Coordinates of C-alpha atoms in Angstrom, one line a residue:
X171 CA 12.5 163.7 145.0
X172 CA 12.4 163.5 148.9
X173 CA 14.1 160.2 148.8
X174 CA 16.9 161.5 146.6
X175 CA 17.3 164.7 148.7
X176 CA 17.5 162.5 151.9
X177 CA 20.2 160.3 150.4
X178 CA 22.3 163.3 149.4
X179 CA 21.8 164.7 152.9
X180 CA 23.0 161.4 154.5
X181 CA 26.0 161.2 152.2
X182 CA 27.1 164.8 152.9
X183 CA 26.8 164.2 156.6
X184 CA 28.9 161.0 156.4
X185 CA 31.6 162.3 154.0
X186 CA 31.6 166.1 154.7
X187 CA 31.5 168.4 151.6
X188 CA 33.3 165.9 149.5
X189 CA 31.2 163.1 148.3
X190 CA 33.0 159.8 147.4
X191 CA 33.9 159.2 143.8
X192 CA 31.4 157.4 141.6
X193 CA 32.1 153.7 141.7
X194 CA 32.1 153.4 137.9
X195 CA 35.1 155.8 137.7
X196 CA 37.2 153.9 140.0
X197 CA 37.0 150.5 138.5
X198 CA 39.5 149.3 136.0
X199 CA 38.4 150.8 132.6
X200 CA 36.3 153.5 134.4
X201 CA 36.7 156.8 132.4
X202 CA 36.9 160.3 133.8
X203 CA 36.6 163.0 131.2
X204 CA 37.1 166.6 132.5
X205 CA 37.1 169.0 129.6
X206 CA 37.3 172.7 130.5
X207 CA 35.3 174.4 127.8
X208 CA 36.5 177.9 128.8
X209 CA 40.2 176.9 128.2
X210 CA 41.5 179.0 125.4
X211 CA 42.4 177.4 122.0
X212 CA 44.4 180.3 121.0
X213 CA 47.7 181.5 123.0
X214 CA 48.8 184.9 122.1
X215 CA 52.1 185.0 124.0
X216 CA 55.1 183.6 122.4
X217 CA 57.3 183.5 125.5
X218 CA 57.0 180.2 127.4
X219 CA 58.6 180.2 130.9
X220 CA 57.8 176.6 131.9
X221 CA 57.3 173.4 129.9
X222 CA 56.5 169.9 131.0
X223 CA 55.7 167.1 128.8
X224 CA 55.3 163.3 129.6
X225 CA 54.6 161.2 126.5
X226 CA 54.6 157.5 125.7
X227 CA 55.8 156.1 122.5
X228 CA 55.5 152.5 123.5
X229 CA 52.5 151.7 121.3
X230 CA 53.7 153.9 118.3
X231 CA 55.1 151.5 115.8
X232 CA 55.7 153.9 112.8
X233 CA 57.6 156.5 114.8
X234 CA 61.4 157.0 114.2
X235 CA 62.2 157.2 117.9
X236 CA 62.8 154.6 120.7
X237 CA 59.8 153.2 122.3
X238 CA 59.9 154.8 125.7
X239 CA 58.2 157.0 128.3
X240 CA 59.8 160.6 127.9
X241 CA 59.7 163.3 130.4
X242 CA 60.7 166.6 129.1
X243 CA 61.0 169.6 131.3
X244 CA 62.3 173.2 130.8
X245 CA 62.0 176.3 133.0
X246 CA 63.4 179.8 132.4
X247 CA 64.7 181.4 135.5
X248 CA 67.1 184.3 135.7
X249 CA 68.0 184.2 132.2
X250 CA 68.9 180.5 132.1
X251 CA 66.8 177.5 131.2
X252 CA 67.0 174.4 133.4
X253 CA 66.3 171.5 131.3
X254 CA 65.8 167.8 132.1
X255 CA 65.4 164.8 129.7
X256 CA 64.4 161.4 130.8
X257 CA 63.6 158.1 129.0
X258 CA 64.0 154.4 129.8
X259 CA 67.6 154.6 128.7
X260 CA 69.0 157.9 129.9
X261 CA 68.4 160.8 132.1
X262 CA 70.0 164.2 132.0
X263 CA 69.7 167.6 133.6
X264 CA 71.5 170.7 132.2
X265 CA 71.2 174.4 131.7
X266 CA 70.7 176.0 128.2
X267 CA 70.5 179.4 126.7
X268 CA 67.2 181.4 126.6
X269 CA 67.0 180.6 123.0
X270 CA 66.0 177.1 124.0
X271 CA 62.6 178.4 124.9
X272 CA 62.2 180.0 121.4
X273 CA 62.9 176.8 119.6
X274 CA 60.4 175.1 121.9
X275 CA 57.8 177.8 121.1
X276 CA 58.4 177.2 117.5
X277 CA 57.3 173.5 117.9
X278 CA 54.4 174.3 120.2
X279 CA 53.0 176.9 117.6
X280 CA 53.8 174.9 114.5
X281 CA 51.7 171.9 115.8
X282 CA 49.2 174.1 117.7
X283 CA 49.5 172.5 121.1
X284 CA 46.9 175.1 122.4
X285 CA 44.1 173.1 120.6
X286 CA 44.4 170.5 123.3
X287 CA 44.1 173.1 126.1
X288 CA 41.6 172.0 128.7
X289 CA 41.2 168.4 127.7
X290 CA 41.8 165.9 130.5
X291 CA 40.9 162.3 130.4
X292 CA 41.8 159.4 132.7
X293 CA 41.1 155.6 132.3
X294 CA 41.5 153.9 135.5
X295 CA 43.5 150.6 135.5
X296 CA 46.1 151.6 132.8
X297 CA 49.8 151.5 133.3
X298 CA 51.3 154.7 134.3
X299 CA 51.6 157.3 131.7
X300 CA 50.4 155.3 128.7
X301 CA 49.4 158.4 127.0
X302 CA 50.6 162.1 127.4
X303 CA 50.6 164.9 129.8
X304 CA 51.3 168.6 128.7
X305 CA 51.8 171.8 130.7
X306 CA 53.1 175.0 129.3
X307 CA 53.2 178.3 131.3
X308 CA 53.7 181.5 129.5
X309 CA 55.2 184.9 130.6
X310 CA 51.8 186.7 130.1
X311 CA 50.1 184.2 132.5
X312 CA 48.5 182.2 129.7
X313 CA 48.7 178.4 130.2
X314 CA 48.3 175.2 128.1
X315 CA 47.3 172.1 130.2
X316 CA 46.1 168.7 128.8
X317 CA 46.4 165.1 129.8
X318 CA 45.2 161.8 128.5
X319 CA 46.6 158.6 130.0
X320 CA 45.1 156.4 127.3
X321 CA 46.2 158.1 124.1
X322 CA 49.1 160.2 123.3
X323 CA 47.6 163.3 121.7
X324 CA 50.9 165.0 120.8
X325 CA 51.0 165.0 117.1
X326 CA 53.4 162.2 115.9
X327 CA 55.4 164.6 113.7
X328 CA 56.1 166.8 116.8
X329 CA 57.5 164.1 119.0
X330 CA 60.8 163.5 117.2
X331 CA 61.3 167.2 117.0
X332 CA 60.6 167.6 120.8
X333 CA 63.0 164.6 121.7
X334 CA 65.7 165.9 119.5
X335 CA 65.4 169.4 120.8
X336 CA 65.9 168.1 124.4
X337 CA 68.5 165.6 123.5
X338 CA 70.5 167.9 121.2
X339 CA 70.6 170.6 124.0
X340 CA 73.0 168.7 126.1

């Protein structure tokens, strides 16, 4: 016990309050899983004000969309939605009507994106965004946040709908 306490004391003196990352997390293949068990799995609000989703379809063979890394963003400000769509082949930014957020919410609720809330997983050494990142902010202050750089957790049936919504808006 004394030896462990002394080592902890020495490390805190060397590194301050922040201890260095565990070595097994930093090596290629090292896994960090940070699940927030308090994150709500049910979102009561139906008014999203900000949406950001990065998803990779590179490893998805059976999907009827191009194999790419997609970055989809939408933010409602002053009655107008600022939307951006990016893939390997095209990049667009434009404005849309507030009804865009209602259509987006229908996809979010239909595929229950709130079930992923609080799940964050990172595998060191993988290419950038091999999986998915999701962030949705609601007018009520509720939030959905999830990420996994190894596996795209966005339901496969939701991906073409999201992409067509963002592509169809411009």
